[in-house]
Amino acid sequence: MKKYLFKLNSRHRELLKLVKDQWGKLAMAMVCMLVMAGASSAVPFLIKPVVDDIFINKDVTMLRLIPLAVIIVYFLQGVGMYGQECLMHYVGQNIIRRLRNQLYEKISDLPISFFQKEKTGVLMSRITNDVNIIKSMVSSAITGTLRDFFTIIGLTCVIFYRDWKMALFAFVVLPVAFFPIVAIGKRVRKVTTGTQEAMADLTAMLHETFAGNKIVKAFGMEPYEKKRFHDKTLKLFKLEMKTIRSKALSSPVMEFLGGIGVALVIWYGGFKVISGESTPGTFFSFIAAVLLLYGPVKKLSKLNNVIQQGLAGADRVFEVMETQSDIKEALDPVQLKRCPHRVIFNNVYFKYEDLMVLKKINLDVQPGKILALVGMSGGGKTSLVNLIPRFFDINQGNIIIDGVDIRDASLKSLRDQIAIVTQEPILFNDTVRGNIAYGNPKAGNKEIERAAGAAYALDFIKEFPEGFDTNIGELGGRLSGGEKQRICIARALLKDAPILILDEATSALDTQAETLVQKALENLMQGRTTFVIAHRLSTIGYADRIIVLKNGEIIVQGTQAELLAMDAHYAKLHKMQFGNDIKP
Ligand SMILES: Nc1ncnc2c1ncn2[C@@H]1O[C@H](COP(=O)(O)OP(=O)(O)OP(=O)(O)O)[C@@H](O)[C@H]1O
Ligand SMILES: [Mg+2]
C-alpha cells in the first residue's frame, strides 16, 4: 500500500534535493511548528483543571492561574504559526523560483526543432501552471505534513496520558481510513493530468489567437474562435469539477469515520464517568483532544490529493527537463577564431522528419566571397542556410569551416561567427536601441547609431516619440515590415561577424529603399563570407556565385552572366521577374 502513496523516483528525488538545500530555514520552521504543536496540545490538556479544579473543586488559585496560562499558550501558538507560515512559504516559493529558472534554461537551450514541434502556449503553461501546482504540493506537503504531524503527536500524548484505554477506541477507525485516502488520491492524480493538459491547450490557443488576431479579424473568424474558446473552457470546467468531486469526497469520508470514533469515545468514556471510574475533567479533556485531533488527521488525508496533483505536474515539468537536445556539443570542441572563413558543404543531405529537403549539396565558398541562393519557393534555401549555425544538424555529409567540421566546433564560437537576418523579422519587447544592440550589450551609442544609419533606419527611428529609447512594444504594430527589417539588418550589422546570412533581407522594402539598403549590405559584405537569399534577381549581380535550388538540389550554378547565358530555367526566372525588356 505504501508504494502507492510515495513511489519515489529520480524526479521526486530531484525535487527533494531542492527542498534539502534549504535545511536552515526548514530547521527554523520546524522549531516554530514544535512550539505551535505544543501550544495546540496544551489547550485540551488545560481543560481538565478547568473542569475539575475550577468548576467542581472551586479552587480560587487555579481560577487566577489558568486564564493566564491560556493567554500565554495562545500567544505562543500565534508566534509559532506566523514563523512557520513565513518560513515554509519562503522555502516553497524559493523552490518554485529555482524550478522555473531551471525549466527556462533547459527550454532555451533546446534546438529549434523542439520549438517547431511544441506549441509555444503549451511550453508557457509548463512554466506557469504546472510549476504552480508543484508549488501547492511543496508548500502544503512540507508545511502541512510536518505541522500536522507534530500536532498529532502532541494531542496523541494528551489522549494517552489522560486515558490510554479510551485512546485505543478513538484510534480504531484510523487504519480503516487509509483505504479511501489512497483510492481518492489515485483518482485525483488521473483527473489532474487531464486538467493540466486542458489548461496547456487553452494557453496555447490564447497565445495563437492573440498573436494572430489580425488574421482572425481579417477572415471574420471571431465567432469561430469564441466558440472554440467556449468549448475549451467547458472542457476545463468539466475536468475541474471532476477533480473537485474526487477531492471533495476526502472530507466527508474522514468526518464520518471521525464521527464513529467520537461516538465510541462518548459511549465508553460516559460509561466510565457514570460508574465513577473517571472524572468529568478527564472526559472533557480527552474529548477535546480527540476533536482537535481529527482536524490535522483530516488535513493529512487531503495531503495525498495535493501530492498526487503535484506529482502529475512534476511529471510534465520533468518530461521537458529530460528532453535531450539533438544538437550536441562536441566532447572536445574546437574554438573557431574570428577571421574570414571558408565554408564548404560536402555532399550534404538533410531532412526534417521524413522528407529529404536537401540533396547532394556541394559548395565551396572562399573567405570573403558572396554566394547567392535563388530558386522557387520551398526549394530549400532557408533550410540550407539554417544548417550553418547548426539550427538543425545534417543527416549525411559535412559542413566544414576552415577545415573544422561544424559539429566539432563549440556551438558558441560557431554562432559567434555568424550574423543573420532571418526571413521573418523578429524583434523583442525592448527599446529600439536594445533591439539593435541585442547580443552586443557593450555597443556604445555611436556604434548603434552608425549601424542604424548603415541600415537606412536612422530617419524613421528619429521620428519615434523617444527616438532610440522608444519601446518596440509601445509602437505596437506601428512598425512597417520594411522598418522592422531594417532594424533587423542594423542588429546584424552591429554584430560585425565574419559570416553573414541574409534571408531575403530586403524583401519588404520598396525599390528605392531596397537600393539604399542594398548598398549598405554590399558594404557590409566586404571581406565577409556571405550567403544571401534573394527573390529579386537584379539585386544579386554582385554575387561571386549564384546557385539555383529546386526541390532541394542545386540545378545550376555560376555567375549571373554565365547563368543567363547557359541556363534556361534561370533565364525563365529572370524573365518572370523583369519581363523581356530588362537586362540584368
Ligand atoms: N521545420 C520544418 N519541418 C518540416 N519541413 C519543413 C520545415 N521547414 C521547411 N520545411 C520544408 O522544407 C522545404 C524547403 O523549405 P525552405 O523554407 O528551405 O524553402 P525556401 O527555399 O526557403 O522557400 P521560400 O523561398 O518560400 O522561403 C519545403 O518543402 C518546406 O515545406
Ligand atoms: Mg525561405
PDB file of C-alpha atoms in Angstrom, residues 95-347:
ATOM      1  CA  ILE A  95      11.930  26.057  -4.774  1.00  0.00           C
ATOM      2  CA  ILE A  96       9.441  27.201  -7.386  1.00  0.00           C
ATOM      3  CA  ARG A  97      11.668  30.085  -8.405  1.00  0.00           C
ATOM      4  CA  ARG A  98      14.600  27.752  -8.921  1.00  0.00           C
ATOM      5  CA  LEU A  99      12.485  25.173 -10.718  1.00  0.00           C
ATOM      6  CA  ARG A 100      11.160  27.850 -13.083  1.00  0.00           C
ATOM      7  CA  ASN A 101      14.700  29.050 -13.755  1.00  0.00           C
ATOM      8  CA  GLN A 102      15.920  25.540 -14.441  1.00  0.00           C
ATOM      9  CA  LEU A 103      12.998  24.906 -16.753  1.00  0.00           C
ATOM     10  CA  TYR A 104      13.521  28.144 -18.650  1.00  0.00           C
ATOM     11  CA  GLU A 105      17.241  27.493 -19.002  1.00  0.00           C
ATOM     12  CA  LYS A 106      16.556  23.998 -20.239  1.00  0.00           C
ATOM     13  CA  ILE A 107      13.928  25.091 -22.756  1.00  0.00           C
ATOM     14  CA  SER A 108      16.086  27.959 -24.025  1.00  0.00           C
ATOM     15  CA  ASP A 109      18.900  25.544 -24.786  1.00  0.00           C
ATOM     16  CA  LEU A 110      16.728  23.128 -26.724  1.00  0.00           C
ATOM     17  CA  PRO A 111      17.153  23.191 -30.501  1.00  0.00           C
ATOM     18  CA  ILE A 112      14.866  24.925 -32.976  1.00  0.00           C
ATOM     19  CA  SER A 113      13.284  21.619 -33.976  1.00  0.00           C
ATOM     20  CA  PHE A 114      11.884  21.355 -30.425  1.00  0.00           C
ATOM     21  CA  PHE A 115      10.199  24.746 -30.695  1.00  0.00           C
ATOM     22  CA  GLN A 116       8.720  23.785 -34.038  1.00  0.00           C
ATOM     23  CA  LYS A 117       7.253  20.636 -32.545  1.00  0.00           C
ATOM     24  CA  GLU A 118       5.889  22.107 -29.307  1.00  0.00           C
ATOM     25  CA  LYS A 119       3.270  24.809 -29.166  1.00  0.00           C
ATOM     26  CA  THR A 120       4.533  27.992 -27.520  1.00  0.00           C
ATOM     27  CA  GLY A 121       1.406  28.180 -25.373  1.00  0.00           C
ATOM     28  CA  VAL A 122       1.941  24.663 -24.050  1.00  0.00           C
ATOM     29  CA  LEU A 123       5.513  25.480 -23.083  1.00  0.00           C
ATOM     30  CA  MET A 124       4.297  28.646 -21.379  1.00  0.00           C
ATOM     31  CA  SER A 125       1.812  26.572 -19.446  1.00  0.00           C
ATOM     32  CA  ARG A 126       4.594  24.261 -18.243  1.00  0.00           C
ATOM     33  CA  ILE A 127       6.417  27.191 -16.657  1.00  0.00           C
ATOM     34  CA  THR A 128       3.328  28.907 -15.234  1.00  0.00           C
ATOM     35  CA  ASN A 129       0.547  26.405 -14.429  1.00  0.00           C
ATOM     36  CA  ASP A 130       2.449  23.198 -13.902  1.00  0.00           C
ATOM     37  CA  VAL A 131       5.130  24.785 -11.761  1.00  0.00           C
ATOM     38  CA  ASN A 132       2.383  26.469  -9.755  1.00  0.00           C
ATOM     39  CA  ILE A 133       0.708  23.201  -8.987  1.00  0.00           C
ATOM     40  CA  ILE A 134       4.043  21.838  -7.821  1.00  0.00           C
ATOM     41  CA  LYS A 135       4.274  24.865  -5.542  1.00  0.00           C
ATOM     42  CA  SER A 136       0.977  23.929  -3.894  1.00  0.00           C
ATOM     43  CA  MET A 137       2.319  20.475  -3.379  1.00  0.00           C
ATOM     44  CA  VAL A 138       5.615  21.628  -1.918  1.00  0.00           C
ATOM     45  CA  SER A 139       4.096  24.258   0.384  1.00  0.00           C
ATOM     46  CA  SER A 140       1.218  22.134   1.641  1.00  0.00           C
ATOM     47  CA  ALA A 141       3.210  18.945   1.647  1.00  0.00           C
ATOM     48  CA  ILE A 142       6.044  20.228   3.751  1.00  0.00           C
ATOM     49  CA  THR A 143       4.160  22.844   5.741  1.00  0.00           C
ATOM     50  CA  GLY A 144       1.046  20.767   6.260  1.00  0.00           C
ATOM     51  CA  THR A 145       2.633  17.413   6.903  1.00  0.00           C
ATOM     52  CA  LEU A 146       5.179  18.489   9.466  1.00  0.00           C
ATOM     53  CA  ARG A 147       2.853  20.836  11.333  1.00  0.00           C
ATOM     54  CA  ASP A 148       0.000  18.346  11.424  1.00  0.00           C
ATOM     55  CA  PHE A 149       2.363  15.546  12.276  1.00  0.00           C
ATOM     56  CA  PHE A 150       3.723  17.395  15.322  1.00  0.00           C
ATOM     57  CA  THR A 151       0.238  18.430  16.407  1.00  0.00           C
ATOM     58  CA  ILE A 152      -0.995  14.855  16.095  1.00  0.00           C
ATOM     59  CA  ILE A 153       1.891  13.618  18.234  1.00  0.00           C
ATOM     60  CA  GLY A 154       1.205  16.284  20.893  1.00  0.00           C
ATOM     61  CA  LEU A 155      -2.515  15.570  21.031  1.00  0.00           C
ATOM     62  CA  THR A 156      -1.963  11.813  20.991  1.00  0.00           C
ATOM     63  CA  CYS A 157       0.269  12.194  24.035  1.00  0.00           C
ATOM     64  CA  VAL A 158      -2.509  14.133  25.820  1.00  0.00           C
ATOM     65  CA  ILE A 159      -5.050  11.450  24.918  1.00  0.00           C
ATOM     66  CA  PHE A 160      -2.923   8.545  26.064  1.00  0.00           C
ATOM     67  CA  TYR A 161      -1.864  10.416  29.189  1.00  0.00           C
ATOM     68  CA  ARG A 162      -5.492  11.044  30.129  1.00  0.00           C
ATOM     69  CA  ASP A 163      -6.782   7.531  29.457  1.00  0.00           C
ATOM     70  CA  TRP A 164      -4.908   5.058  27.290  1.00  0.00           C
ATOM     71  CA  LYS A 165      -7.707   2.517  27.043  1.00  0.00           C
ATOM     72  CA  MET A 166     -10.151   5.086  25.801  1.00  0.00           C
ATOM     73  CA  ALA A 167      -7.465   6.297  23.401  1.00  0.00           C
ATOM     74  CA  LEU A 168      -7.447   2.933  21.687  1.00  0.00           C
ATOM     75  CA  PHE A 169     -11.157   3.356  20.958  1.00  0.00           C
ATOM     76  CA  ALA A 170     -10.542   6.680  19.271  1.00  0.00           C
ATOM     77  CA  PHE A 171      -7.823   5.203  17.065  1.00  0.00           C
ATOM     78  CA  VAL A 172      -9.674   2.113  15.943  1.00  0.00           C
ATOM     79  CA  VAL A 173     -11.032   3.935  12.922  1.00  0.00           C
ATOM     80  CA  LEU A 174      -7.668   5.227  11.661  1.00  0.00           C
ATOM     81  CA  PRO A 175      -6.490   2.101   9.793  1.00  0.00           C
ATOM     82  CA  VAL A 176      -9.898   1.907   8.091  1.00  0.00           C
ATOM     83  CA  ALA A 177      -9.431   5.490   6.842  1.00  0.00           C
ATOM     84  CA  PHE A 178      -6.327   4.541   4.919  1.00  0.00           C
ATOM     85  CA  PHE A 179      -8.065   2.769   2.051  1.00  0.00           C
ATOM     86  CA  PRO A 180     -10.383   5.563   0.888  1.00  0.00           C
ATOM     87  CA  ILE A 181      -7.490   8.035   1.138  1.00  0.00           C
ATOM     88  CA  VAL A 182      -5.345   6.047  -1.283  1.00  0.00           C
ATOM     89  CA  ALA A 183      -8.197   5.379  -3.687  1.00  0.00           C
ATOM     90  CA  ILE A 184      -9.226   9.040  -3.835  1.00  0.00           C
ATOM     91  CA  GLY A 185      -5.608  10.162  -4.281  1.00  0.00           C
ATOM     92  CA  LYS A 186      -5.145   7.934  -7.305  1.00  0.00           C
ATOM     93  CA  ARG A 187      -8.272   9.287  -8.915  1.00  0.00           C
ATOM     94  CA  VAL A 188      -7.251  12.894  -8.247  1.00  0.00           C
ATOM     95  CA  ARG A 189      -3.922  12.333  -9.929  1.00  0.00           C
ATOM     96  CA  LYS A 190      -5.556  10.909 -13.013  1.00  0.00           C
ATOM     97  CA  VAL A 191      -8.058  13.726 -13.373  1.00  0.00           C
ATOM     98  CA  THR A 192      -5.435  16.388 -12.692  1.00  0.00           C
ATOM     99  CA  THR A 193      -3.353  15.219 -15.620  1.00  0.00           C
ATOM    100  CA  GLY A 194      -6.354  15.888 -17.839  1.00  0.00           C
ATOM    101  CA  THR A 195      -6.963  19.288 -16.260  1.00  0.00           C
ATOM    102  CA  GLN A 196      -3.399  20.450 -16.716  1.00  0.00           C
ATOM    103  CA  GLU A 197      -3.350  19.296 -20.311  1.00  0.00           C
ATOM    104  CA  ALA A 198      -6.592  21.129 -20.991  1.00  0.00           C
ATOM    105  CA  MET A 199      -5.060  24.202 -19.348  1.00  0.00           C
ATOM    106  CA  ALA A 200      -1.997  23.976 -21.586  1.00  0.00           C
ATOM    107  CA  ASP A 201      -4.262  23.639 -24.596  1.00  0.00           C
ATOM    108  CA  LEU A 202      -6.147  26.747 -23.519  1.00  0.00           C
ATOM    109  CA  THR A 203      -2.942  28.754 -23.071  1.00  0.00           C
ATOM    110  CA  ALA A 204      -1.778  27.600 -26.486  1.00  0.00           C
ATOM    111  CA  MET A 205      -4.994  28.801 -28.070  1.00  0.00           C
ATOM    112  CA  LEU A 206      -4.794  32.175 -26.286  1.00  0.00           C
ATOM    113  CA  HIS A 207      -1.256  32.640 -27.495  1.00  0.00           C
ATOM    114  CA  GLU A 208      -2.172  31.776 -31.067  1.00  0.00           C
ATOM    115  CA  THR A 209      -5.313  33.829 -31.415  1.00  0.00           C
ATOM    116  CA  PHE A 210      -3.949  36.914 -29.663  1.00  0.00           C
ATOM    117  CA  ALA A 211      -0.703  36.870 -31.636  1.00  0.00           C
ATOM    118  CA  GLY A 212      -2.587  36.182 -34.860  1.00  0.00           C
ATOM    119  CA  ASN A 213      -5.518  38.435 -34.076  1.00  0.00           C
ATOM    120  CA  LYS A 214      -5.106  40.324 -37.313  1.00  0.00           C
ATOM    121  CA  ILE A 215      -5.838  37.199 -39.324  1.00  0.00           C
ATOM    122  CA  VAL A 216      -8.711  36.238 -37.038  1.00  0.00           C
ATOM    123  CA  LYS A 217     -10.268  39.628 -37.789  1.00  0.00           C
ATOM    124  CA  ALA A 218      -9.402  39.684 -41.479  1.00  0.00           C
ATOM    125  CA  PHE A 219     -11.096  36.342 -42.017  1.00  0.00           C
ATOM    126  CA  GLY A 220     -14.023  37.192 -39.772  1.00  0.00           C
ATOM    127  CA  MET A 221     -13.269  34.241 -37.540  1.00  0.00           C
ATOM    128  CA  GLU A 222     -14.107  35.895 -34.205  1.00  0.00           C
ATOM    129  CA  PRO A 223     -17.315  33.866 -33.719  1.00  0.00           C
ATOM    130  CA  TYR A 224     -15.479  30.673 -34.611  1.00  0.00           C
ATOM    131  CA  GLU A 225     -12.618  31.387 -32.204  1.00  0.00           C
ATOM    132  CA  LYS A 226     -15.052  32.428 -29.479  1.00  0.00           C
ATOM    133  CA  LYS A 227     -16.916  29.168 -29.908  1.00  0.00           C
ATOM    134  CA  ARG A 228     -13.632  27.234 -29.867  1.00  0.00           C
ATOM    135  CA  PHE A 229     -12.648  29.021 -26.675  1.00  0.00           C
ATOM    136  CA  HIS A 230     -16.011  28.303 -25.060  1.00  0.00           C
ATOM    137  CA  ASP A 231     -15.594  24.623 -25.903  1.00  0.00           C
ATOM    138  CA  LYS A 232     -12.206  24.589 -24.293  1.00  0.00           C
ATOM    139  CA  THR A 233     -13.329  26.355 -21.122  1.00  0.00           C
ATOM    140  CA  LEU A 234     -16.289  23.974 -20.928  1.00  0.00           C
ATOM    141  CA  LYS A 235     -13.954  21.003 -21.168  1.00  0.00           C
ATOM    142  CA  LEU A 236     -11.757  22.517 -18.498  1.00  0.00           C
ATOM    143  CA  PHE A 237     -14.804  23.215 -16.345  1.00  0.00           C
ATOM    144  CA  LYS A 238     -15.931  19.604 -16.584  1.00  0.00           C
ATOM    145  CA  LEU A 239     -12.475  18.310 -15.728  1.00  0.00           C
ATOM    146  CA  GLU A 240     -12.113  20.735 -12.832  1.00  0.00           C
ATOM    147  CA  MET A 241     -15.471  19.614 -11.496  1.00  0.00           C
ATOM    148  CA  LYS A 242     -14.309  16.010 -11.714  1.00  0.00           C
ATOM    149  CA  THR A 243     -11.213  16.901  -9.688  1.00  0.00           C
ATOM    150  CA  ILE A 244     -13.321  18.798  -7.186  1.00  0.00           C
ATOM    151  CA  ARG A 245     -15.794  15.947  -6.826  1.00  0.00           C
ATOM    152  CA  SER A 246     -12.961  13.494  -6.206  1.00  0.00           C
ATOM    153  CA  LYS A 247     -11.257  15.802  -3.749  1.00  0.00           C
ATOM    154  CA  ALA A 248     -14.499  16.750  -2.012  1.00  0.00           C
ATOM    155  CA  LEU A 249     -15.004  13.118  -1.114  1.00  0.00           C
ATOM    156  CA  SER A 250     -11.994  13.139   1.244  1.00  0.00           C
ATOM    157  CA  SER A 251     -13.539  15.374   3.915  1.00  0.00           C
ATOM    158  CA  PRO A 252     -16.938  13.700   4.339  1.00  0.00           C
ATOM    159  CA  VAL A 253     -15.343  10.269   4.454  1.00  0.00           C
ATOM    160  CA  MET A 254     -12.944  11.391   7.143  1.00  0.00           C
ATOM    161  CA  GLU A 255     -15.642  13.292   9.047  1.00  0.00           C
ATOM    162  CA  PHE A 256     -17.826  10.247   9.078  1.00  0.00           C
ATOM    163  CA  LEU A 257     -15.060   7.982  10.331  1.00  0.00           C
ATOM    164  CA  GLY A 258     -14.210  10.665  12.889  1.00  0.00           C
ATOM    165  CA  GLY A 259     -17.827  10.693  13.994  1.00  0.00           C
ATOM    166  CA  ILE A 260     -17.696   6.957  14.597  1.00  0.00           C
ATOM    167  CA  GLY A 261     -14.539   7.436  16.693  1.00  0.00           C
ATOM    168  CA  VAL A 262     -16.139  10.198  18.770  1.00  0.00           C
ATOM    169  CA  ALA A 263     -19.294   8.119  19.274  1.00  0.00           C
ATOM    170  CA  LEU A 264     -17.208   5.231  20.567  1.00  0.00           C
ATOM    171  CA  VAL A 265     -15.372   7.554  22.959  1.00  0.00           C
ATOM    172  CA  ILE A 266     -18.594   9.092  24.306  1.00  0.00           C
ATOM    173  CA  TRP A 267     -20.074   5.664  24.817  1.00  0.00           C
ATOM    174  CA  TYR A 268     -17.049   4.238  26.618  1.00  0.00           C
ATOM    175  CA  GLY A 269     -15.977   7.471  28.410  1.00  0.00           C
ATOM    176  CA  GLY A 270     -19.519   8.320  29.547  1.00  0.00           C
ATOM    177  CA  PHE A 271     -19.884   4.832  30.914  1.00  0.00           C
ATOM    178  CA  LYS A 272     -16.685   5.286  32.979  1.00  0.00           C
ATOM    179  CA  VAL A 273     -17.778   8.684  34.361  1.00  0.00           C
ATOM    180  CA  ILE A 274     -21.182   7.300  35.319  1.00  0.00           C
ATOM    181  CA  SER A 275     -19.593   4.338  37.044  1.00  0.00           C
ATOM    182  CA  GLY A 276     -17.245   6.751  38.898  1.00  0.00           C
ATOM    183  CA  GLU A 277     -14.034   5.326  37.395  1.00  0.00           C
ATOM    184  CA  SER A 278     -13.180   8.657  35.747  1.00  0.00           C
ATOM    185  CA  THR A 279     -13.786  12.384  36.328  1.00  0.00           C
ATOM    186  CA  PRO A 280     -15.728  14.744  34.055  1.00  0.00           C
ATOM    187  CA  GLY A 281     -12.474  16.772  33.689  1.00  0.00           C
ATOM    188  CA  THR A 282     -10.624  13.785  32.285  1.00  0.00           C
ATOM    189  CA  PHE A 283     -13.508  13.044  29.948  1.00  0.00           C
ATOM    190  CA  PHE A 284     -13.791  16.606  28.568  1.00  0.00           C
ATOM    191  CA  SER A 285     -10.043  16.997  28.290  1.00  0.00           C
ATOM    192  CA  PHE A 286      -9.986  13.728  26.368  1.00  0.00           C
ATOM    193  CA  ILE A 287     -12.860  14.502  24.064  1.00  0.00           C
ATOM    194  CA  ALA A 288     -11.466  17.988  23.314  1.00  0.00           C
ATOM    195  CA  ALA A 289      -8.150  16.433  22.294  1.00  0.00           C
ATOM    196  CA  VAL A 290      -9.924  13.883  20.102  1.00  0.00           C
ATOM    197  CA  LEU A 291     -11.961  16.590  18.394  1.00  0.00           C
ATOM    198  CA  LEU A 292      -8.834  18.687  17.837  1.00  0.00           C
ATOM    199  CA  LEU A 293      -7.040  15.627  16.553  1.00  0.00           C
ATOM    200  CA  TYR A 294      -9.440  14.937  13.717  1.00  0.00           C
ATOM    201  CA  GLY A 295      -8.638  18.330  12.128  1.00  0.00           C
ATOM    202  CA  PRO A 296      -4.970  17.594  11.401  1.00  0.00           C
ATOM    203  CA  VAL A 297      -5.730  13.968  10.547  1.00  0.00           C
ATOM    204  CA  LYS A 298      -8.303  15.120   8.028  1.00  0.00           C
ATOM    205  CA  LYS A 299      -5.780  17.532   6.545  1.00  0.00           C
ATOM    206  CA  LEU A 300      -3.208  14.808   6.313  1.00  0.00           C
ATOM    207  CA  SER A 301      -5.743  12.714   4.456  1.00  0.00           C
ATOM    208  CA  LYS A 302      -6.187  15.500   1.911  1.00  0.00           C
ATOM    209  CA  LEU A 303      -2.452  15.856   1.634  1.00  0.00           C
ATOM    210  CA  ASN A 304      -2.337  12.771  -0.527  1.00  0.00           C
ATOM    211  CA  ASN A 305      -4.587  14.526  -3.060  1.00  0.00           C
ATOM    212  CA  VAL A 306      -2.340  17.571  -3.183  1.00  0.00           C
ATOM    213  CA  ILE A 307       0.707  15.367  -3.542  1.00  0.00           C
ATOM    214  CA  GLN A 308      -0.862  13.350  -6.341  1.00  0.00           C
ATOM    215  CA  GLN A 309      -1.836  16.560  -8.116  1.00  0.00           C
ATOM    216  CA  GLY A 310       1.658  17.986  -7.693  1.00  0.00           C
ATOM    217  CA  LEU A 311       3.318  14.810  -8.877  1.00  0.00           C
ATOM    218  CA  ALA A 312       1.204  14.893 -12.016  1.00  0.00           C
ATOM    219  CA  GLY A 313       2.502  18.441 -12.614  1.00  0.00           C
ATOM    220  CA  ALA A 314       6.043  17.394 -11.777  1.00  0.00           C
ATOM    221  CA  ASP A 315       5.870  14.627 -14.364  1.00  0.00           C
ATOM    222  CA  ARG A 316       5.032  17.110 -17.108  1.00  0.00           C
ATOM    223  CA  VAL A 317       7.721  19.537 -15.985  1.00  0.00           C
ATOM    224  CA  PHE A 318      10.358  16.839 -15.812  1.00  0.00           C
ATOM    225  CA  GLU A 319       9.344  15.488 -19.199  1.00  0.00           C
ATOM    226  CA  VAL A 320      10.542  18.798 -20.632  1.00  0.00           C
ATOM    227  CA  MET A 321      13.585  18.862 -18.350  1.00  0.00           C
ATOM    228  CA  GLU A 322      14.605  15.428 -19.559  1.00  0.00           C
ATOM    229  CA  THR A 323      14.274  16.262 -23.245  1.00  0.00           C
ATOM    230  CA  GLN A 324      17.590  15.600 -24.884  1.00  0.00           C
ATOM    231  CA  SER A 325      18.873  18.159 -27.344  1.00  0.00           C
ATOM    232  CA  ASP A 326      19.749  16.559 -30.663  1.00  0.00           C
ATOM    233  CA  ILE A 327      22.204  19.357 -31.339  1.00  0.00           C
ATOM    234  CA  LYS A 328      25.056  18.152 -29.174  1.00  0.00           C
ATOM    235  CA  GLU A 329      28.225  19.983 -28.215  1.00  0.00           C
ATOM    236  CA  ALA A 330      31.386  18.098 -29.202  1.00  0.00           C
ATOM    237  CA  LEU A 331      33.309  16.468 -26.357  1.00  0.00           C
ATOM    238  CA  ASP A 332      36.418  18.477 -27.055  1.00  0.00           C
ATOM    239  CA  PRO A 333      35.060  21.442 -29.004  1.00  0.00           C
ATOM    240  CA  VAL A 334      37.279  23.465 -31.316  1.00  0.00           C
ATOM    241  CA  GLN A 335      37.075  27.225 -30.754  1.00  0.00           C
ATOM    242  CA  LEU A 336      36.598  28.966 -34.084  1.00  0.00           C
ATOM    243  CA  LYS A 337      38.610  32.160 -34.365  1.00  0.00           C
ATOM    244  CA  ARG A 338      37.241  35.415 -35.625  1.00  0.00           C
ATOM    245  CA  CYS A 339      38.622  35.780 -39.139  1.00  0.00           C
ATOM    246  CA  PRO A 340      37.347  35.494 -42.710  1.00  0.00           C
ATOM    247  CA  HIS A 341      36.123  31.925 -43.122  1.00  0.00           C
ATOM    248  CA  ARG A 342      35.982  29.397 -45.913  1.00  0.00           C
ATOM    249  CA  VAL A 343      32.723  27.447 -45.797  1.00  0.00           C
ATOM    250  CA  ILE A 344      32.434  24.076 -47.502  1.00  0.00           C
ATOM    251  CA  PHE A 345      29.348  21.900 -47.958  1.00  0.00           C
ATOM    252  CA  ASN A 346      30.490  18.403 -48.689  1.00  0.00           C
ATOM    253  CA  ASN A 347      27.827  16.140 -50.162  1.00  0.00           C
TER     254      ASN A 347
END
